Amino acid sequence: MSPEPCEVMHLLIQADVDGELEPAEAARVAAHLDACPACTRMQTRLLDLSSRVRAMPRHPAPAPLRAAVRAKIAGSSAHYGLAARHWRPTLGATGLALAASLAVFAVLPRGDTMPDWIVAAHIRALQPNHLTDVVSSEQHTVKPWFGGRLPFAPPVKDLAGDGFPLVGGRLDYLPGNPAAALVYKRRQHVIDLFIWPAGEEDYASGAGARDGYNYVRWQGNGMAFWAVSDLNPKELGEFATLWR
Ligand SMILES: [Zn+2]
């Protein structure tokens, strides 16, 4: 059997860590990991993140965050048939992130694990039907969609004129933060732009890579921004420059 591409495996590894794979798929992952040190390192990082979440002390989340999470759950199960289908298969991973948001608001040391979280959230979103809760190329549709679903109003821009069309948005959860995720395309590449209110602990501008994915981070107008994609660093940098 020819080796399976690592990009495909990333999706399966994420699901495997969340305990969501059928035995046959889990066996495919195990066979790939036997032969691929890079994916094995990625699995190790995901397992480490997962165990950190489980080991974290629990503190009550602030009311706006609880309200945002309730709105997400209610929206998924009630008004949005589409979103409900997105929600269900992500329950393992999203449930974990959700538990992190609820249990450890403002407790998790951000340190250098944030790129791991960002890349993990991006890979999770790339799984079928996870990418967007609202599908629209219209910033005037996407921006109000976040209203009432998040305790902050993320800025939304379309960069279609510059070759980075906006394709939609979704709610996501990163440690300590419900986040807006704006989804852009560059040719066949997906760019996730995560946005949340910047805290003092957030990073200054920078860029880097994890597991074959590139990221660029910056802050502006009280918000933290993280763009992540398998797009090359040069074009992702252009995206960030245009966005800022
Ligand atoms: Zn691999």
JSON list of C-alpha atoms in Angstrom, two decimals, residues 105-111 114 175-177 196-204 219 224 226:
[
{"chain": "A", "resi": 105, "resn": "PHE", "atom": "CA", "xyz": [-11.03, 30.63, 31.72]},
{"chain": "A", "resi": 106, "resn": "ALA", "atom": "CA", "xyz": [-7.94, 32.83, 32.09]},
{"chain": "A", "resi": 107, "resn": "VAL", "atom": "CA", "xyz": [-6.07, 30.06, 33.89]},
{"chain": "A", "resi": 108, "resn": "LEU", "atom": "CA", "xyz": [-4.23, 28.25, 31.12]},
{"chain": "A", "resi": 109, "resn": "PRO", "atom": "CA", "xyz": [-0.70, 29.53, 30.71]},
{"chain": "A", "resi": 110, "resn": "ARG", "atom": "CA", "xyz": [-0.59, 30.65, 27.10]},
{"chain": "A", "resi": 111, "resn": "GLY", "atom": "CA", "xyz": [3.16, 30.19, 26.78]},
{"chain": "A", "resi": 114, "resn": "MET", "atom": "CA", "xyz": [-0.94, 28.64, 21.56]},
{"chain": "A", "resi": 175, "resn": "PRO", "atom": "CA", "xyz": [-8.23, 28.02, 25.72]},
{"chain": "A", "resi": 176, "resn": "GLY", "atom": "CA", "xyz": [-9.83, 30.78, 27.71]},
{"chain": "A", "resi": 177, "resn": "ASN", "atom": "CA", "xyz": [-11.45, 32.31, 24.64]},
{"chain": "A", "resi": 196, "resn": "TRP", "atom": "CA", "xyz": [-10.74, 37.28, 20.07]},
{"chain": "A", "resi": 197, "resn": "PRO", "atom": "CA", "xyz": [-10.33, 40.19, 22.49]},
{"chain": "A", "resi": 198, "resn": "ALA", "atom": "CA", "xyz": [-6.64, 40.62, 23.21]},
{"chain": "A", "resi": 199, "resn": "GLY", "atom": "CA", "xyz": [-5.46, 40.08, 26.78]},
{"chain": "A", "resi": 200, "resn": "GLU", "atom": "CA", "xyz": [-2.25, 41.25, 28.33]},
{"chain": "A", "resi": 201, "resn": "GLU", "atom": "CA", "xyz": [-0.89, 37.75, 28.00]},
{"chain": "A", "resi": 202, "resn": "ASP", "atom": "CA", "xyz": [-1.41, 37.64, 24.25]},
{"chain": "A", "resi": 203, "resn": "TYR", "atom": "CA", "xyz": [1.46, 37.59, 21.86]},
{"chain": "A", "resi": 204, "resn": "ALA", "atom": "CA", "xyz": [2.96, 40.45, 19.98]},
{"chain": "A", "resi": 219, "resn": "GLN", "atom": "CA", "xyz": [-2.98, 42.54, 17.49]},
{"chain": "A", "resi": 224, "resn": "ALA", "atom": "CA", "xyz": [-5.81, 39.30, 18.88]},
{"chain": "A", "resi": 226, "resn": "TRP", "atom": "CA", "xyz": [-4.11, 34.47, 14.34]}
]
